[in-house]
Amino acid sequence: MPADAIENNDLPSSLEEFGLSKYEGRAYLTMLGRGSLAASDLAYYANLPRTKVYQTVKKLEKKRLAVVSKQKPLICSAIPPEEAFGEIVSLHERRVKNMQKIVERLQKLSDEGQRPRGSEERRYFILDADSALSKVASLIAGARSSITGTIDAWGLRLLSQCRGQLVKAATNGARIRLIAGTQCVGSEGLFSLPDGIELRMGDVHSNVMMIDSAHTVSIDSSNGKAALFASLDAYAGLQSKGFEEAWGKATEVRHVLEAEPAVAAKALELARAVDNGLASHMLEYAVNSEDPSTGLLEVMEKKYGIKLAGLGAPEMLELVDSALKISCAGGLKHDRSNNILSLHSKAEGKHVLPWAVVLASYFRKAGNDARIMQGKSSPQLVHLRLSGPIA
């Protein structure tokens, strides 16, 4: 049996979807295939009982699927399918659309029911690298009150391309504060930033900038793409709080810029190690009057990755001097005539005794005995008397 014949055999049952009975479906299909027919011919070709044919065509006429002549013999003609069923199809399409809308509303209710109470959905935009640069430049140029940000080497390169916009923001009265990662030490980008920017160094692993507390931009260093958030939400509050905490712990950048990049990087590393627990080891040696020359240097190398044994004395003094400037705005002075090293701090609560222990450990290991003396005039001043001159 041909495929079209099989499909046609399915049509009578398919017409039941439109509300036609078995006899009505046969009659309608016969009239479509053979054209206008007398009632007796329709009964013959559609295989309808003669007692049912008049009742069937009247029902088709009532359903606006057929036209029946008024004179005898009755001639029956099918109305074209698109005209006959078009209104029914449109009605069902409208019903389906309405049902879809109802399902969407129900799904929305379901989603809201599963969402934690008190929560609010917010949207953000993903920008490609070119769009990120353009958007950041635009936001900076329009800043009126504040710009804060943590930047790594990628972020520094991006901001160095926004120099004009940074100048405009500063001219408009915006306070600009940036924390650059230690990986930026020695980068020309630091020197290309315009005057008027408050810049500090810290432990930075991401690029996040907030402009006027209205927009937050997070930039991916691996590909330059950025996420743009409206800042009037909890996320922005957390970012702002995190920045203020990082700002308080960050180092004044002018002390870093004054030193050679290699020395500054190592001084930053040493200063962070002291702040992150190394000081407690140093004070333990000092309080117990133990010789730290071997144990402390070993702890510094194994736990913190800081190697001092290979440094010459002038390099060591320069390193500690830079570290004191970075950590507590202090410094180191060398009285050559009396073989005395003086360490001082200008920051409240930042003691220099741990640094004196570092130097004592270094020189004792080098065979130059060192004795720590607390300054009488200030607790922020410590002297280190060496047994011999520094070679």
CSV table of N, CA and C in Angstrom, one decimal, residues 209-371:
chain,number,residue,atom,x,y,z
A,209,MET,N,37.2,46.9,40.9
A,209,MET,CA,37.1,48.4,41.0
A,209,MET,C,35.7,48.8,41.3
A,210,MET,N,35.5,49.8,42.2
A,210,MET,CA,34.2,50.4,42.5
A,210,MET,C,34.3,51.9,42.1
A,211,ILE,N,33.3,52.3,41.4
A,211,ILE,CA,33.2,53.7,41.0
A,211,ILE,C,32.0,54.4,41.6
A,212,ASP,N,32.2,55.4,42.4
A,212,ASP,CA,31.1,56.2,43.0
A,212,ASP,C,30.1,55.4,43.8
A,213,SER,N,30.6,54.2,44.2
A,213,SER,CA,29.7,53.3,45.0
A,213,SER,C,28.4,52.9,44.1
A,214,ALA,N,28.5,53.1,42.8
A,214,ALA,CA,27.4,52.8,42.0
A,214,ALA,C,27.6,51.7,41.0
A,215,HIS,N,28.9,51.4,40.7
A,215,HIS,CA,29.2,50.3,39.8
A,215,HIS,C,30.5,49.6,40.3
A,216,THR,N,30.4,48.3,40.2
A,216,THR,CA,31.5,47.4,40.6
A,216,THR,C,32.0,46.6,39.3
A,217,VAL,N,33.3,46.6,39.0
A,217,VAL,CA,33.8,45.9,37.8
A,217,VAL,C,34.8,44.9,38.3
A,218,SER,N,34.6,43.7,38.0
A,218,SER,CA,35.6,42.6,38.3
A,218,SER,C,36.2,42.1,37.0
A,219,ILE,N,37.5,42.1,36.9
A,219,ILE,CA,38.2,41.8,35.6
A,219,ILE,C,39.0,40.5,35.8
A,220,ASP,N,38.8,39.6,34.8
A,220,ASP,CA,39.5,38.3,34.8
A,220,ASP,C,40.9,38.6,34.2
A,221,SER,N,42.0,38.3,34.9
A,221,SER,CA,43.3,38.6,34.4
A,221,SER,C,43.7,37.6,33.3
A,222,SER,N,43.1,36.5,33.2
A,222,SER,CA,43.4,35.4,32.3
A,222,SER,C,43.0,35.7,30.8
A,223,ASN,N,41.9,36.5,30.7
A,223,ASN,CA,41.4,36.8,29.4
A,223,ASN,C,40.9,38.2,29.2
A,224,GLY,N,40.9,39.0,30.2
A,224,GLY,CA,40.5,40.4,30.1
A,224,GLY,C,39.0,40.7,30.1
A,225,LYS,N,38.2,39.6,30.2
A,225,LYS,CA,36.8,39.8,30.3
A,225,LYS,C,36.4,40.4,31.7
A,226,ALA,N,35.3,41.0,31.7
A,226,ALA,CA,34.9,41.7,33.0
A,226,ALA,C,33.4,41.5,33.3
A,227,ALA,N,33.1,41.5,34.6
A,227,ALA,CA,31.7,41.4,35.0
A,227,ALA,C,31.3,42.8,35.6
A,228,LEU,N,30.2,43.4,35.1
A,228,LEU,CA,29.8,44.7,35.6
A,228,LEU,C,28.6,44.5,36.5
A,229,PHE,N,28.7,45.0,37.7
A,229,PHE,CA,27.6,44.9,38.7
A,229,PHE,C,27.1,46.3,39.0
A,230,ALA,N,25.7,46.4,39.3
A,230,ALA,CA,25.2,47.6,39.9
A,230,ALA,C,25.6,47.5,41.4
A,231,SER,N,26.1,48.5,42.0
A,231,SER,CA,26.7,48.4,43.3
A,231,SER,C,25.7,48.5,44.5
A,232,LEU,N,24.5,48.8,44.2
A,232,LEU,CA,23.5,49.0,45.3
A,232,LEU,C,23.0,47.7,45.8
A,233,ASP,N,23.9,46.8,46.3
A,233,ASP,CA,23.5,45.5,46.8
A,233,ASP,C,24.5,45.0,47.8
A,234,ALA,N,24.3,43.9,48.4
A,234,ALA,CA,25.1,43.3,49.5
A,234,ALA,C,26.5,43.0,48.9
A,235,TYR,N,26.6,42.6,47.7
A,235,TYR,CA,27.9,42.3,47.1
A,235,TYR,C,28.8,43.5,47.1
A,236,ALA,N,28.3,44.6,46.7
A,236,ALA,CA,29.1,45.9,46.7
A,236,ALA,C,29.5,46.2,48.1
A,237,GLY,N,28.6,46.0,49.1
A,237,GLY,CA,28.9,46.3,50.5
A,237,GLY,C,30.1,45.5,51.0
A,238,LEU,N,30.1,44.2,50.6
A,238,LEU,CA,31.2,43.3,51.0
A,238,LEU,C,32.5,43.7,50.3
A,239,GLN,N,32.4,44.1,49.0
A,239,GLN,CA,33.6,44.5,48.3
A,239,GLN,C,34.2,45.8,49.0
A,240,SER,N,33.3,46.7,49.3
A,240,SER,CA,33.7,48.0,49.9
A,240,SER,C,34.4,47.7,51.3
A,241,LYS,N,33.8,46.9,52.1
A,241,LYS,CA,34.4,46.5,53.4
A,241,LYS,C,35.7,45.8,53.2
A,242,GLY,N,35.8,44.9,52.3
A,242,GLY,CA,37.0,44.2,52.0
A,242,GLY,C,38.1,45.1,51.6
A,243,PHE,N,37.8,46.1,50.8
A,243,PHE,CA,38.8,47.1,50.3
A,243,PHE,C,39.3,47.9,51.5
A,244,GLU,N,38.4,48.4,52.3
A,244,GLU,CA,38.9,49.2,53.4
A,244,GLU,C,39.8,48.4,54.4
A,245,GLU,N,39.5,47.1,54.6
A,245,GLU,CA,40.4,46.3,55.4
A,245,GLU,C,41.8,46.1,54.7
A,246,ALA,N,41.7,45.8,53.4
A,246,ALA,CA,43.0,45.7,52.7
A,246,ALA,C,43.8,47.0,52.6
A,247,TRP,N,43.1,48.1,52.5
A,247,TRP,CA,43.7,49.4,52.5
A,247,TRP,C,44.5,49.7,53.8
A,248,GLY,N,43.9,49.3,54.9
A,248,GLY,CA,44.5,49.5,56.2
A,248,GLY,C,45.8,48.7,56.4
A,249,LYS,N,45.8,47.5,55.7
A,249,LYS,CA,47.0,46.7,55.8
A,249,LYS,C,48.0,46.9,54.8
A,250,ALA,N,47.7,47.6,53.7
A,250,ALA,CA,48.6,47.8,52.6
A,250,ALA,C,49.7,48.8,52.9
A,251,THR,N,50.7,48.8,52.1
A,251,THR,CA,52.0,49.5,52.3
A,251,THR,C,52.0,50.8,51.5
A,252,GLU,N,52.5,51.9,52.1
A,252,GLU,CA,52.7,53.1,51.4
A,252,GLU,C,53.6,52.9,50.2
A,253,VAL,N,53.2,53.2,49.0
A,253,VAL,CA,53.9,52.8,47.8
A,253,VAL,C,55.2,53.7,47.6
A,254,ARG,N,55.2,54.9,48.2
A,254,ARG,CA,56.4,55.7,47.9
A,254,ARG,C,57.7,55.1,48.4
A,255,HIS,N,57.6,54.3,49.5
A,255,HIS,CA,58.8,53.6,50.0
A,255,HIS,C,59.2,52.5,49.1
A,256,VAL,N,58.2,51.9,48.4
A,256,VAL,CA,58.6,50.9,47.4
A,256,VAL,C,59.2,51.5,46.2
A,257,LEU,N,58.7,52.6,45.7
A,257,LEU,CA,59.2,53.2,44.5
A,257,LEU,C,60.6,53.8,44.7
A,258,GLU,N,60.9,54.1,45.9
A,258,GLU,CA,62.2,54.7,46.2
A,258,GLU,C,63.4,53.7,46.1
A,259,ALA,N,63.0,52.4,46.3
A,259,ALA,CA,64.0,51.3,46.3
A,259,ALA,C,64.2,50.7,44.9
A,260,GLU,N,65.3,50.0,44.8
A,260,GLU,CA,65.4,49.2,43.5
A,260,GLU,C,64.3,48.1,43.5
A,261,PRO,N,63.8,47.8,42.3
A,261,PRO,CA,62.7,46.8,42.2
A,261,PRO,C,63.0,45.5,42.9
A,262,ALA,N,64.2,44.9,42.7
A,262,ALA,CA,64.5,43.6,43.4
A,262,ALA,C,64.5,43.8,44.9
A,263,VAL,N,65.1,44.9,45.4
A,263,VAL,CA,65.2,45.1,46.8
A,263,VAL,C,63.8,45.3,47.4
A,264,ALA,N,63.0,46.1,46.7
A,264,ALA,CA,61.6,46.4,47.1
A,264,ALA,C,60.8,45.2,47.2
A,265,ALA,N,60.9,44.3,46.2
A,265,ALA,CA,60.1,43.1,46.2
A,265,ALA,C,60.5,42.2,47.4
A,266,LYS,N,61.8,42.1,47.6
A,266,LYS,CA,62.2,41.2,48.7
A,266,LYS,C,61.9,41.8,50.1
A,267,ALA,N,61.9,43.2,50.2
A,267,ALA,CA,61.6,43.9,51.4
A,267,ALA,C,60.1,43.7,51.7
A,268,LEU,N,59.3,43.8,50.7
A,268,LEU,CA,57.8,43.5,50.8
A,268,LEU,C,57.6,42.1,51.3
A,269,GLU,N,58.3,41.2,50.7
A,269,GLU,CA,58.1,39.8,51.1
A,269,GLU,C,58.5,39.6,52.6
A,270,LEU,N,59.6,40.2,53.0
A,270,LEU,CA,60.1,40.1,54.4
A,270,LEU,C,59.1,40.8,55.4
A,271,ALA,N,58.6,42.0,55.0
A,271,ALA,CA,57.7,42.7,55.8
A,271,ALA,C,56.4,41.9,56.0
A,272,ARG,N,55.9,41.3,54.9
A,272,ARG,CA,54.7,40.5,55.1
A,272,ARG,C,54.9,39.3,56.0
A,273,ALA,N,56.1,38.7,55.9
A,273,ALA,CA,56.4,37.5,56.7
A,273,ALA,C,56.4,37.9,58.2
A,274,VAL,N,57.0,39.1,58.5
A,274,VAL,CA,57.0,39.5,59.9
A,274,VAL,C,55.6,39.8,60.4
A,275,ASP,N,54.8,40.4,59.6
A,275,ASP,CA,53.4,40.7,60.0
A,275,ASP,C,52.6,39.4,60.1
A,276,ASN,N,52.9,38.4,59.4
A,276,ASN,CA,52.1,37.2,59.3
A,276,ASN,C,52.6,36.1,60.3
A,277,GLY,N,53.4,36.4,61.3
A,277,GLY,CA,53.8,35.4,62.2
A,277,GLY,C,55.2,35.2,62.5
A,278,LEU,N,56.1,35.7,61.7
A,278,LEU,CA,57.5,35.6,61.9
A,278,LEU,C,57.9,36.4,63.1
A,279,ALA,N,57.3,37.5,63.4
A,279,ALA,CA,57.6,38.3,64.6
A,279,ALA,C,57.5,37.5,65.9
A,280,SER,N,56.6,36.6,66.0
A,280,SER,CA,56.4,35.8,67.2
A,280,SER,C,57.6,34.9,67.4
A,281,HIS,N,58.2,34.4,66.3
A,281,HIS,CA,59.4,33.6,66.4
A,281,HIS,C,60.6,34.4,66.9
A,282,MET,N,60.7,35.6,66.3
A,282,MET,CA,61.8,36.5,66.7
A,282,MET,C,61.7,36.9,68.2
A,283,LEU,N,60.5,37.3,68.6
A,283,LEU,CA,60.3,37.7,70.0
A,283,LEU,C,60.6,36.6,71.0
A,284,GLU,N,60.3,35.3,70.6
A,284,GLU,CA,60.5,34.2,71.4
A,284,GLU,C,62.0,34.0,71.6
A,285,TYR,N,62.8,34.2,70.6
A,285,TYR,CA,64.3,34.1,70.8
A,285,TYR,C,64.8,35.2,71.7
A,286,ALA,N,64.2,36.4,71.5
A,286,ALA,CA,64.7,37.6,72.3
A,286,ALA,C,64.3,37.4,73.8
A,287,VAL,N,63.1,37.0,74.1
A,287,VAL,CA,62.6,36.8,75.4
A,287,VAL,C,63.4,35.8,76.2
A,288,ASN,N,63.7,34.7,75.5
A,288,ASN,CA,64.5,33.5,76.1
A,288,ASN,C,66.0,33.7,76.0
A,289,SER,N,66.4,34.8,75.5
A,289,SER,CA,67.8,35.1,75.4
A,289,SER,C,68.6,34.0,74.6
A,290,GLU,N,67.9,33.4,73.7
A,290,GLU,CA,68.6,32.4,72.9
A,290,GLU,C,69.3,32.9,71.7
A,291,ASP,N,70.3,32.2,71.3
A,291,ASP,CA,71.0,32.6,70.1
A,291,ASP,C,70.2,32.2,68.8
A,292,PRO,N,69.7,33.2,68.1
A,292,PRO,CA,68.8,32.9,67.0
A,292,PRO,C,69.6,32.7,65.7
A,293,SER,N,70.9,32.7,65.7
A,293,SER,CA,71.6,32.8,64.5
A,293,SER,C,71.3,31.6,63.5
A,294,THR,N,71.0,30.4,64.1
A,294,THR,CA,70.8,29.3,63.2
A,294,THR,C,69.3,29.0,63.1
A,295,GLY,N,68.6,28.9,64.2
A,295,GLY,CA,67.2,28.5,64.3
A,295,GLY,C,66.3,29.4,63.5
A,296,LEU,N,66.5,30.7,63.7
A,296,LEU,CA,65.6,31.7,63.1
A,296,LEU,C,65.8,31.8,61.6
A,297,LEU,N,67.0,31.8,61.1
A,297,LEU,CA,67.3,31.8,59.7
A,297,LEU,C,66.7,30.5,59.0
A,298,GLU,N,66.8,29.4,59.7
A,298,GLU,CA,66.2,28.2,59.2
A,298,GLU,C,64.7,28.3,59.1
A,299,VAL,N,64.0,28.8,60.1
A,299,VAL,CA,62.6,29.0,60.1
A,299,VAL,C,62.2,30.0,58.9
A,300,MET,N,62.9,31.0,58.8
A,300,MET,CA,62.6,32.0,57.7
A,300,MET,C,62.7,31.4,56.3
A,301,GLU,N,63.7,30.5,56.2
A,301,GLU,CA,63.9,29.9,54.9
A,301,GLU,C,62.9,28.8,54.6
A,302,LYS,N,62.6,27.9,55.6
A,302,LYS,CA,61.8,26.8,55.4
A,302,LYS,C,60.3,27.1,55.4
A,303,LYS,N,59.9,28.0,56.3
A,303,LYS,CA,58.5,28.3,56.5
A,303,LYS,C,58.0,29.5,55.6
A,304,TYR,N,58.9,30.4,55.4
A,304,TYR,CA,58.5,31.6,54.7
A,304,TYR,C,59.3,31.8,53.3
A,305,GLY,N,60.2,30.9,53.0
A,305,GLY,CA,60.9,31.0,51.7
A,305,GLY,C,61.8,32.2,51.6
A,306,ILE,N,62.3,32.7,52.7
A,306,ILE,CA,63.2,33.9,52.7
A,306,ILE,C,64.6,33.5,53.0
A,307,LYS,N,65.5,33.7,52.0
A,307,LYS,CA,66.9,33.3,52.2
A,307,LYS,C,67.8,34.6,52.4
A,308,LEU,N,68.4,34.6,53.5
A,308,LEU,CA,69.2,35.8,53.9
A,308,LEU,C,70.7,35.4,53.9
A,309,ALA,N,71.0,34.2,54.1
A,309,ALA,CA,72.4,33.7,54.3
A,309,ALA,C,73.3,34.2,53.2
A,310,GLY,N,72.8,34.2,51.9
A,310,GLY,CA,73.7,34.5,50.8
A,310,GLY,C,73.9,36.0,50.5
A,311,LEU,N,73.2,36.8,51.3
A,311,LEU,CA,73.3,38.3,51.1
A,311,LEU,C,74.6,38.8,51.8
A,312,GLY,N,75.2,39.8,51.1
A,312,GLY,CA,76.3,40.5,51.7
A,312,GLY,C,75.8,41.5,52.8
A,313,ALA,N,76.7,42.0,53.7
A,313,ALA,CA,76.2,42.9,54.7
A,313,ALA,C,75.6,44.2,54.2
A,314,PRO,N,76.2,44.8,53.2
A,314,PRO,CA,75.5,46.1,52.7
A,314,PRO,C,74.1,45.8,52.1
A,315,GLU,N,74.0,44.6,51.4
A,315,GLU,CA,72.6,44.3,50.9
A,315,GLU,C,71.7,44.0,52.0
A,316,MET,N,72.1,43.3,53.1
A,316,MET,CA,71.3,43.0,54.2
A,316,MET,C,70.8,44.3,54.9
A,317,LEU,N,71.7,45.3,55.1
A,317,LEU,CA,71.3,46.5,55.7
A,317,LEU,C,70.3,47.3,54.8
A,318,GLU,N,70.5,47.3,53.5
A,318,GLU,CA,69.6,48.0,52.6
A,318,GLU,C,68.2,47.3,52.6
A,319,LEU,N,68.2,46.0,52.7
A,319,LEU,CA,67.0,45.2,52.7
A,319,LEU,C,66.2,45.6,54.0
A,320,VAL,N,66.8,45.5,55.1
A,320,VAL,CA,66.1,45.8,56.4
A,320,VAL,C,65.6,47.3,56.4
A,321,ASP,N,66.5,48.2,55.9
A,321,ASP,CA,66.1,49.6,55.9
A,321,ASP,C,64.8,49.8,55.0
A,322,SER,N,64.8,49.1,53.9
A,322,SER,CA,63.6,49.2,53.0
A,322,SER,C,62.4,48.6,53.7
A,323,ALA,N,62.6,47.4,54.3
A,323,ALA,CA,61.5,46.8,55.0
A,323,ALA,C,60.9,47.6,56.1
A,324,LEU,N,61.8,48.3,56.9
A,324,LEU,CA,61.3,49.2,57.9
A,324,LEU,C,60.5,50.4,57.4
A,325,LYS,N,61.0,50.9,56.3
A,325,LYS,CA,60.3,52.0,55.7
A,325,LYS,C,58.9,51.6,55.2
A,326,ILE,N,58.9,50.4,54.6
A,326,ILE,CA,57.6,49.9,54.1
A,326,ILE,C,56.6,49.5,55.2
A,327,SER,N,57.1,48.8,56.3
A,327,SER,CA,56.2,48.3,57.3
A,327,SER,C,55.8,49.3,58.4
A,328,CYS,N,56.7,50.3,58.7
A,328,CYS,CA,56.4,51.2,59.8
A,328,CYS,C,56.9,52.6,59.6
A,329,ALA,N,57.2,53.0,58.3
A,329,ALA,CA,57.7,54.3,58.0
A,329,ALA,C,59.0,54.6,58.8
A,330,GLY,N,59.7,53.6,59.2
A,330,GLY,CA,60.9,53.8,60.0
A,330,GLY,C,62.2,53.7,59.1
A,331,GLY,N,63.3,53.2,59.7
A,331,GLY,CA,64.5,53.1,59.0
A,331,GLY,C,65.6,52.6,59.8
A,332,LEU,N,66.8,52.5,59.2
A,332,LEU,CA,68.0,52.0,59.9
A,332,LEU,C,69.2,52.9,59.7
A,333,LYS,N,69.9,53.2,60.7
A,333,LYS,CA,71.1,54.1,60.6
A,333,LYS,C,72.3,53.3,61.1
A,334,HIS,N,73.4,53.5,60.5
A,334,HIS,CA,74.7,52.8,60.8
A,334,HIS,C,75.7,53.8,61.3
A,335,ASP,N,76.0,53.6,62.6
A,335,ASP,CA,77.1,54.4,63.2
A,335,ASP,C,78.4,53.6,63.1
A,336,ARG,N,79.2,53.9,62.0
A,336,ARG,CA,80.3,53.1,61.7
A,336,ARG,C,81.4,53.2,62.8
A,337,SER,N,81.6,54.4,63.4
A,337,SER,CA,82.6,54.6,64.3
A,337,SER,C,82.4,53.8,65.6
A,338,ASN,N,81.2,53.5,66.0
A,338,ASN,CA,80.9,52.8,67.2
A,338,ASN,C,80.3,51.4,66.9
A,339,ASN,N,80.2,51.0,65.6
A,339,ASN,CA,79.7,49.7,65.2
A,339,ASN,C,78.3,49.5,65.8
A,340,ILE,N,77.4,50.5,65.7
A,340,ILE,CA,76.1,50.4,66.2
A,340,ILE,C,75.1,50.6,65.1
A,341,LEU,N,74.1,49.7,65.1
A,341,LEU,CA,73.0,49.9,64.1
A,341,LEU,C,71.8,50.3,64.9
A,342,SER,N,71.1,51.4,64.5
A,342,SER,CA,69.9,51.9,65.2
A,342,SER,C,68.7,51.7,64.3
A,343,LEU,N,67.7,51.1,64.8
A,343,LEU,CA,66.4,50.8,64.1
A,343,LEU,C,65.3,51.6,64.8
A,344,HIS,N,64.5,52.3,64.0
A,344,HIS,CA,63.4,53.0,64.6
A,344,HIS,C,62.1,52.9,63.8
A,345,SER,N,61.0,53.1,64.4
A,345,SER,CA,59.6,53.0,63.8
A,345,SER,C,58.9,54.3,64.1
A,346,LYS,N,58.1,54.7,63.1
A,346,LYS,CA,57.2,55.9,63.3
A,346,LYS,C,55.8,55.5,63.4
A,347,ALA,N,55.5,54.2,63.2
A,347,ALA,CA,54.1,53.8,63.3
A,347,ALA,C,53.7,53.3,64.7
A,348,GLU,N,52.6,53.7,65.2
A,348,GLU,CA,52.1,53.3,66.5
A,348,GLU,C,51.8,51.8,66.5
A,349,GLY,N,52.4,51.2,67.5
A,349,GLY,CA,52.2,49.7,67.6
A,349,GLY,C,53.0,48.8,66.8
A,350,LYS,N,53.9,49.4,66.0
A,350,LYS,CA,54.8,48.7,65.1
A,350,LYS,C,56.2,48.7,65.7
A,351,HIS,N,56.6,47.6,66.4
A,351,HIS,CA,57.8,47.5,67.1
A,351,HIS,C,59.0,47.1,66.1
A,352,VAL,N,60.2,47.5,66.5
A,352,VAL,CA,61.3,47.2,65.6
A,352,VAL,C,62.2,46.1,66.2
A,353,LEU,N,61.8,45.6,67.4
A,353,LEU,CA,62.6,44.6,68.0
A,353,LEU,C,62.7,43.3,67.1
A,354,PRO,N,61.6,42.9,66.5
A,354,PRO,CA,61.8,41.7,65.6
A,354,PRO,C,62.8,41.9,64.5
A,355,TRP,N,62.9,43.1,64.0
A,355,TRP,CA,63.9,43.4,62.9
A,355,TRP,C,65.3,43.4,63.5
A,356,ALA,N,65.5,43.8,64.8
A,356,ALA,CA,66.8,43.8,65.4
A,356,ALA,C,67.2,42.3,65.6
A,357,VAL,N,66.2,41.5,65.9
A,357,VAL,CA,66.5,40.0,66.1
A,357,VAL,C,67.0,39.4,64.7
A,358,VAL,N,66.4,39.9,63.6
A,358,VAL,CA,66.8,39.4,62.3
A,358,VAL,C,68.2,39.8,62.0
A,359,LEU,N,68.6,41.0,62.3
A,359,LEU,CA,70.0,41.5,62.0
A,359,LEU,C,70.9,40.8,63.0
A,360,ALA,N,70.6,40.6,64.2
A,360,ALA,CA,71.4,39.9,65.2
A,360,ALA,C,71.7,38.5,64.7
A,361,SER,N,70.7,37.8,64.3
A,361,SER,CA,70.8,36.5,63.8
A,361,SER,C,71.7,36.4,62.6
A,362,TYR,N,71.6,37.4,61.7
A,362,TYR,CA,72.4,37.4,60.5
A,362,TYR,C,73.9,37.6,60.8
A,363,PHE,N,74.2,38.6,61.6
A,363,PHE,CA,75.6,38.9,61.9
A,363,PHE,C,76.2,37.9,62.8
A,364,ARG,N,75.5,37.3,63.8
A,364,ARG,CA,76.1,36.2,64.6
A,364,ARG,C,76.5,35.0,63.7
A,365,LYS,N,75.6,34.7,62.8
A,365,LYS,CA,76.0,33.6,61.9
A,365,LYS,C,77.2,33.9,61.0
A,366,ALA,N,77.4,35.2,60.8
A,366,ALA,CA,78.6,35.7,60.0
A,366,ALA,C,79.8,35.8,60.9
A,367,GLY,N,79.7,35.5,62.2
A,367,GLY,CA,80.8,35.6,63.1
A,367,GLY,C,81.0,37.0,63.7
A,368,ASN,N,80.1,37.9,63.6
A,368,ASN,CA,80.1,39.2,64.2
A,368,ASN,C,79.1,39.3,65.3
A,369,ASP,N,79.5,39.1,66.5
A,369,ASP,CA,78.5,39.0,67.6
A,369,ASP,C,77.7,40.3,67.8
A,370,ALA,N,76.4,40.2,68.0
A,370,ALA,CA,75.6,41.4,68.1
A,370,ALA,C,74.8,41.3,69.4
A,371,ARG,N,74.7,42.5,70.1
A,371,ARG,CA,73.9,42.7,71.3
A,371,ARG,C,72.8,43.7,71.1
